[in-house]
Amino acid sequence: MRTWESERLKIDRIAAELGRELINDMDETIFRKYKLKRLKSVSITTVNRDFESVRAMFRKAKKKKWIKEVPDFDGFIEKSLENRRTVTVTNIDEKKILKEARKLITTSAPRLYALIIALRDSGARPNELYPVNDYSEDKSMYEPVRWKDLFDEKGQFRNITKLVSYKGKLREERLAVITERMKKAFLELWRFLEHSKNVTPANAARLDNMVFPHTTYKKSWDIVRTAAGYPDLRLRDLRRDWVTRLGRLGYSDKLAQRGAGHKKMQTSFEYTEFDEAAALQAKLLLDKDNR
């Protein structure tokens, strides 16, 4: 889910390139020049999003009768060229990653291990767990998980918590699970923070504090993914096969879609992968049916 800040920056970037052109004078030559320039530094997916925003602006201009026709953007929005970002993290991959992350618990990154497990098991987006860079300037536009969200009135871990996300200025809530291994990782982190002498009050083990207070974990994550042998794996990729994992276990596709925070079934489809584990599971079922 893209943040309000990132959307604002995108509009600013488009305005910097096209803002001096009169709307009635814009034609394919101007759009083609913009596209070629953008493709030198970003992917086709990002360029497509730029042109989707420009098209929306033109549609609004036509609605207000500032222009008579909306230009044809079909040649500039090429969805077929986008790479599908489905990522499968196998059990072996996960074990390697967690092994490397555990090495940093008592040194440079005590929270990363718990963050990785939370991303794997909860279906949460990174910006629902910690204040990503896009939100660092406006603290009213993020509500990451706090310790009080994890514990009940008796001081025991909950089985379910709530995640808060923003799309533009629209605030949305959904339920998320707290698995047993998440509880174990959170408890280990809490105890470490309680006994650590190098933790500031704002980052200490206190109910009102955020579990993951830092705006980025890039440096420590880079150490872990490189050591584990996955230098291109992104933190947000860790949740991308969440729907796939539940699907293999026979869970409802529609419920998994809601659990992942997807509004459209197409998004869930793009997150679902017929991976090796799913293929082997299919083989076992077919072999059983053939008997």
GROMACS .gro file of C-alpha atoms in nm:
model
  291
    1MET     CA    1   0.000   0.000   0.000
    2ARG     CA    2   0.155   0.328  -0.108
    3THR     CA    3   0.168   0.605   0.149
    4TRP     CA    4   0.037   0.960   0.124
    5GLU     CA    5   0.391   1.093   0.139
    6SER     CA    6   0.511   0.877  -0.151
    7GLU     CA    7   0.208   0.978  -0.358
    8ARG     CA    8   0.277   1.346  -0.290
    9LEU     CA    9   0.640   1.304  -0.396
   10LYS     CA   10   0.525   1.132  -0.716
   11ILE     CA   11   0.295   1.422  -0.803
   12ASP     CA   12   0.576   1.669  -0.729
   13ARG     CA   13   0.806   1.474  -0.960
   14ILE     CA   14   0.552   1.470  -1.242
   15ALA     CA   15   0.484   1.842  -1.196
   16ALA     CA   16   0.857   1.919  -1.214
   17GLU     CA   17   0.876   1.752  -1.556
   18LEU     CA   18   0.540   1.837  -1.709
   19GLY     CA   19   0.416   2.129  -1.502
   20ARG     CA   20   0.539   2.397  -1.742
   21GLU     CA   21   0.347   2.253  -2.036
   22LEU     CA   22   0.000   2.385  -2.117
   23ILE     CA   23  -0.251   2.104  -2.080
   24ASN     CA   24  -0.394   2.160  -2.429
   25ASP     CA   25  -0.044   2.146  -2.580
   26MET     CA   26   0.050   1.808  -2.433
   27ASP     CA   27   0.081   1.536  -2.695
   28GLU     CA   28   0.249   1.198  -2.750
   29THR     CA   29   0.587   1.360  -2.812
   30ILE     CA   30   0.595   1.514  -2.464
   31PHE     CA   31   0.473   1.193  -2.298
   32ARG     CA   32   0.721   0.979  -2.493
   33LYS     CA   33   1.008   1.205  -2.390
   34TYR     CA   34   0.901   1.183  -2.025
   35LYS     CA   35   0.873   0.804  -2.042
   36LEU     CA   36   1.217   0.754  -2.197
   37LYS     CA   37   1.374   0.978  -1.935
   38ARG     CA   38   1.204   0.797  -1.646
   39LEU     CA   39   1.294   0.450  -1.775
   40LYS     CA   40   1.662   0.534  -1.738
   41SER     CA   41   1.630   0.530  -1.360
   42VAL     CA   42   1.313   0.337  -1.263
   43SER     CA   43   1.120   0.025  -1.363
   44ILE     CA   44   0.831   0.006  -1.609
   45THR     CA   45   0.600  -0.050  -1.311
   46THR     CA   46   0.689   0.291  -1.166
   47VAL     CA   47   0.648   0.458  -1.506
   48ASN     CA   48   0.307   0.296  -1.547
   49ARG     CA   49   0.201   0.438  -1.210
   50ASP     CA   50   0.318   0.783  -1.319
   51PHE     CA   51   0.108   0.769  -1.633
   52GLU     CA   52  -0.192   0.634  -1.444
   53SER     CA   53  -0.172   0.946  -1.227
   54VAL     CA   54  -0.134   1.173  -1.531
   55ARG     CA   55  -0.433   1.005  -1.696
   56ALA     CA   56  -0.640   1.061  -1.381
   57MET     CA   57  -0.547   1.431  -1.393
   58PHE     CA   58  -0.660   1.458  -1.755
   59ARG     CA   59  -0.988   1.282  -1.678
   60LYS     CA   60  -1.051   1.529  -1.399
   61ALA     CA   61  -0.964   1.817  -1.633
   62LYS     CA   62  -1.218   1.688  -1.887
   63LYS     CA   63  -1.481   1.653  -1.615
   64LYS     CA   64  -1.425   2.017  -1.525
   65LYS     CA   65  -1.446   2.100  -1.899
   66TRP     CA   66  -1.091   2.238  -1.913
   67ILE     CA   67  -1.022   2.010  -2.211
   68LYS     CA   68  -1.242   1.843  -2.471
   69GLU     CA   69  -1.072   1.503  -2.492
   70VAL     CA   70  -0.844   1.282  -2.283
   71PRO     CA   71  -0.529   1.169  -2.468
   72ASP     CA   72  -0.485   0.799  -2.540
   73PHE     CA   73  -0.249   0.663  -2.273
   74ASP     CA   74  -0.272   0.296  -2.374
   75GLY     CA   75   0.064   0.312  -2.548
   76PHE     CA   76   0.231   0.456  -2.240
   77ILE     CA   77   0.082   0.225  -1.974
   78GLU     CA   78   0.225  -0.118  -2.053
   79LYS     CA   79   0.108  -0.358  -1.784
   80SER     CA   80   0.224  -0.662  -1.981
   81LEU     CA   81   0.588  -0.560  -1.931
   82GLU     CA   82   0.566  -0.549  -1.552
   83ASN     CA   83   0.747  -0.823  -1.365
   84ARG     CA   84   0.529  -1.017  -1.125
   85ARG     CA   85   0.673  -0.965  -0.778
   86THR     CA   86   0.560  -1.296  -0.630
   87VAL     CA   87   0.828  -1.425  -0.397
   88THR     CA   88   0.840  -1.764  -0.230
   89VAL     CA   89   1.051  -1.805   0.081
   90THR     CA   90   1.096  -2.178   0.141
   91ASN     CA   91   1.142  -2.335   0.483
   92ILE     CA   92   1.513  -2.371   0.409
   93ASP     CA   93   1.537  -2.004   0.305
   94GLU     CA   94   1.355  -1.897   0.619
   95LYS     CA   95   1.581  -2.100   0.846
   96LYS     CA   96   1.892  -1.946   0.691
   97ILE     CA   97   1.753  -1.594   0.728
   98LEU     CA   98   1.645  -1.645   1.089
   99LYS     CA   99   1.979  -1.803   1.175
  100GLU     CA  100   2.164  -1.493   1.056
  101ALA     CA  101   1.915  -1.255   1.221
  102ARG     CA  102   1.952  -1.432   1.555
  103LYS     CA  103   2.324  -1.355   1.552
  104LEU     CA  104   2.240  -0.983   1.573
  105ILE     CA  105   1.996  -1.001   1.866
  106THR     CA  106   2.256  -0.918   2.130
  107THR     CA  107   2.463  -0.685   1.912
  108SER     CA  108   2.353  -0.440   1.643
  109ALA     CA  109   1.991  -0.536   1.570
  110PRO     CA  110   1.797  -0.684   1.864
  111ARG     CA  111   1.456  -0.626   1.697
  112LEU     CA  112   1.521  -0.763   1.349
  113TYR     CA  113   1.465  -1.129   1.437
  114ALA     CA  114   1.120  -1.056   1.583
  115LEU     CA  115   1.038  -0.826   1.289
  116ILE     CA  116   1.118  -1.099   1.036
  117ILE     CA  117   0.896  -1.350   1.215
  118ALA     CA  118   0.616  -1.093   1.242
  119LEU     CA  119   0.633  -1.024   0.868
  120ARG     CA  120   0.631  -1.396   0.793
  121ASP     CA  121   0.342  -1.493   1.020
  122SER     CA  122   0.109  -1.196   1.067
  123GLY     CA  123   0.045  -1.090   0.708
  124ALA     CA  124   0.135  -0.734   0.811
  125ARG     CA  125   0.290  -0.481   0.579
  126PRO     CA  126   0.617  -0.325   0.702
  127ASN     CA  127   0.447   0.014   0.750
  128GLU     CA  128   0.193  -0.149   0.981
  129LEU     CA  129   0.469  -0.273   1.209
  130TYR     CA  130   0.712   0.019   1.213
  131PRO     CA  131   0.718   0.386   1.100
  132VAL     CA  132   0.876   0.355   0.758
  133ASN     CA  133   1.067   0.649   0.612
  134ASP     CA  134   0.766   0.778   0.419
  135TYR     CA  135   0.590   0.852   0.747
  136SER     CA  136   0.881   0.996   0.943
  137GLU     CA  137   0.778   1.359   0.889
  138ASP     CA  138   0.409   1.328   0.976
  139LYS     CA  139   0.352   1.114   1.284
  140SER     CA  140  -0.025   1.149   1.257
  141MET     CA  141  -0.024   0.926   0.950
  142TYR     CA  142   0.104   0.604   1.105
  143GLU     CA  143   0.004   0.379   1.392
  144PRO     CA  144   0.256   0.094   1.415
  145VAL     CA  145   0.212  -0.190   1.661
  146ARG     CA  146   0.284  -0.104   2.024
  147TRP     CA  147   0.355  -0.341   2.309
  148LYS     CA  148   0.011  -0.277   2.458
  149ASP     CA  149  -0.141  -0.414   2.137
  150LEU     CA  150   0.022  -0.751   2.205
  151PHE     CA  151  -0.080  -0.806   2.568
  152ASP     CA  152  -0.422  -0.857   2.725
  153GLU     CA  153  -0.545  -0.727   3.061
  154LYS     CA  154  -0.378  -1.017   3.244
  155GLY     CA  155  -0.039  -0.946   3.090
  156GLN     CA  156  -0.058  -1.249   2.861
  157PHE     CA  157   0.000  -1.241   2.487
  158ARG     CA  158  -0.312  -1.202   2.277
  159ASN     CA  159  -0.382  -1.442   1.992
  160ILE     CA  160  -0.514  -1.161   1.775
  161THR     CA  161  -0.430  -0.792   1.745
  162LYS     CA  162  -0.526  -0.505   1.513
  163LEU     CA  163  -0.320  -0.352   1.235
  164VAL     CA  164  -0.373   0.007   1.120
  165SER     CA  165  -0.287   0.128   0.772
  166TYR     CA  166  -0.345   0.444   0.571
  167LYS     CA  167  -0.428   0.479   0.205
  168GLY     CA  168  -0.397   0.847   0.141
  169LYS     CA  169  -0.576   0.991   0.443
  170LEU     CA  170  -0.814   0.698   0.478
  171ARG     CA  171  -0.751   0.502   0.798
  172GLU     CA  172  -0.816   0.128   0.783
  173GLU     CA  173  -0.808  -0.144   1.050
  174ARG     CA  174  -0.792  -0.520   1.020
  175LEU     CA  175  -0.726  -0.816   1.246
  176ALA     CA  176  -0.392  -0.998   1.250
  177VAL     CA  177  -0.281  -1.318   1.418
  178ILE     CA  178  -0.005  -1.349   1.676
  179THR     CA  179   0.139  -1.697   1.625
  180GLU     CA  180   0.313  -1.893   1.897
  181ARG     CA  181   0.655  -1.832   1.749
  182MET     CA  182   0.576  -1.461   1.727
  183LYS     CA  183   0.494  -1.467   2.098
  184LYS     CA  184   0.823  -1.642   2.171
  185ALA     CA  185   1.021  -1.387   1.966
  186PHE     CA  186   0.838  -1.091   2.123
  187LEU     CA  187   0.893  -1.226   2.475
  188GLU     CA  188   1.263  -1.273   2.405
  189LEU     CA  189   1.285  -0.915   2.274
  190TRP     CA  190   1.093  -0.774   2.573
  191ARG     CA  191   1.325  -0.945   2.820
  192PHE     CA  192   1.633  -0.830   2.631
  193LEU     CA  193   1.512  -0.468   2.634
  194GLU     CA  194   1.430  -0.491   3.005
  195HIS     CA  195   1.790  -0.580   3.090
  196SER     CA  196   1.965  -0.367   2.827
  197LYS     CA  197   2.150  -0.059   2.949
  198ASN     CA  198   2.175   0.100   2.604
  199VAL     CA  199   1.805   0.151   2.534
  200THR     CA  200   1.649   0.498   2.547
  201PRO     CA  201   1.319   0.545   2.738
  202ALA     CA  202   1.127   0.589   2.411
  203ASN     CA  203   1.256   0.254   2.285
  204ALA     CA  204   1.240   0.061   2.613
  205ALA     CA  205   1.013  -0.231   2.699
  206ARG     CA  206   0.710  -0.024   2.799
  207LEU     CA  207   0.350  -0.086   2.701
  208ASP     CA  208   0.300   0.253   2.532
  209ASN     CA  209   0.618   0.225   2.324
  210MET     CA  210   0.634   0.091   1.970
  211VAL     CA  211   0.764  -0.263   1.934
  212PHE     CA  212   0.965  -0.154   1.630
  213PRO     CA  213   1.035   0.220   1.677
  214HIS     CA  214   1.301   0.270   1.409
  215THR     CA  215   1.212   0.410   1.066
  216THR     CA  216   1.441   0.172   0.881
  217TYR     CA  217   1.613  -0.163   0.928
  218LYS     CA  218   1.799  -0.154   0.598
  219LYS     CA  219   2.155  -0.185   0.730
  220SER     CA  220   2.091  -0.480   0.959
  221TRP     CA  221   1.864  -0.646   0.703
  222ASP     CA  222   2.133  -0.610   0.437
  223ILE     CA  223   2.379  -0.790   0.665
  224VAL     CA  224   2.132  -1.073   0.724
  225ARG     CA  225   2.013  -1.124   0.366
  226THR     CA  226   2.367  -1.113   0.227
  227ALA     CA  227   2.498  -1.361   0.485
  228ALA     CA  228   2.200  -1.590   0.419
  229GLY     CA  229   2.263  -1.579   0.044
  230TYR     CA  230   1.964  -1.370  -0.066
  231PRO     CA  231   2.112  -1.024  -0.144
  232ASP     CA  232   1.809  -0.910  -0.348
  233LEU     CA  233   1.539  -1.013  -0.100
  234ARG     CA  234   1.352  -0.714   0.044
  235LEU     CA  235   1.192  -0.697   0.387
  236ARG     CA  236   0.849  -0.648   0.230
  237ASP     CA  237   0.905  -0.966   0.027
  238LEU     CA  238   0.889  -1.171   0.347
  239ARG     CA  239   0.510  -1.145   0.358
  240ARG     CA  240   0.442  -1.195  -0.011
  241ASP     CA  241   0.384  -1.570   0.015
  242TRP     CA  242   0.157  -1.541   0.320
  243VAL     CA  243  -0.152  -1.607   0.108
  244THR     CA  244   0.027  -1.897  -0.062
  245ARG     CA  245   0.117  -2.056   0.272
  246LEU     CA  246  -0.242  -2.041   0.393
  247GLY     CA  247  -0.370  -2.169   0.060
  248ARG     CA  248  -0.148  -2.476   0.084
  249LEU     CA  249  -0.298  -2.547   0.426
  250GLY     CA  250  -0.652  -2.536   0.287
  251TYR     CA  251  -0.747  -2.194   0.423
  252SER     CA  252  -1.014  -1.990   0.243
  253ASP     CA  253  -0.872  -1.778  -0.039
  254LYS     CA  254  -1.114  -1.496   0.033
  255LEU     CA  255  -1.035  -1.490   0.404
  256ALA     CA  256  -0.661  -1.497   0.332
  257GLN     CA  257  -0.717  -1.205   0.094
  258ARG     CA  258  -0.882  -1.005   0.372
  259GLY     CA  259  -0.616  -1.108   0.621
  260ALA     CA  260  -0.345  -0.975   0.392
  261GLY     CA  261  -0.531  -0.645   0.353
  262HIS     CA  262  -0.604  -0.690  -0.018
  263LYS     CA  263  -0.908  -0.507  -0.152
  264LYS     CA  264  -0.903  -0.685  -0.488
  265MET     CA  265  -0.881  -1.058  -0.563
  266GLN     CA  266  -0.636  -0.975  -0.844
  267THR     CA  267  -0.386  -0.852  -0.586
  268SER     CA  268  -0.413  -1.177  -0.392
  269PHE     CA  269  -0.371  -1.371  -0.716
  270GLU     CA  270  -0.048  -1.186  -0.786
  271TYR     CA  271   0.070  -1.275  -0.434
  272THR     CA  272  -0.014  -1.644  -0.480
  273GLU     CA  273   0.246  -1.878  -0.623
  274PHE     CA  274   0.224  -2.244  -0.725
  275ASP     CA  275   0.560  -2.306  -0.563
  276GLU     CA  276   0.750  -2.631  -0.510
  277ALA     CA  277   0.580  -2.701  -0.178
  278ALA     CA  278   0.236  -2.647  -0.334
  279ALA     CA  279   0.327  -2.872  -0.627
  280LEU     CA  280   0.441  -3.153  -0.397
  281GLN     CA  281   0.123  -3.113  -0.194
  282ALA     CA  282  -0.080  -3.142  -0.516
  283LYS     CA  283   0.112  -3.460  -0.606
  284LEU     CA  284   0.029  -3.619  -0.270
  285LEU     CA  285  -0.341  -3.538  -0.311
  286LEU     CA  286  -0.350  -3.672  -0.667
  287ASP     CA  287  -0.160  -3.987  -0.571
  288LYS     CA  288  -0.413  -4.044  -0.294
  289ASP     CA  289  -0.702  -3.989  -0.536
  290ASN     CA  290  -0.550  -4.234  -0.787
  291ARG     CA  291  -0.542  -4.523  -0.541
   0.00000   0.00000   0.00000
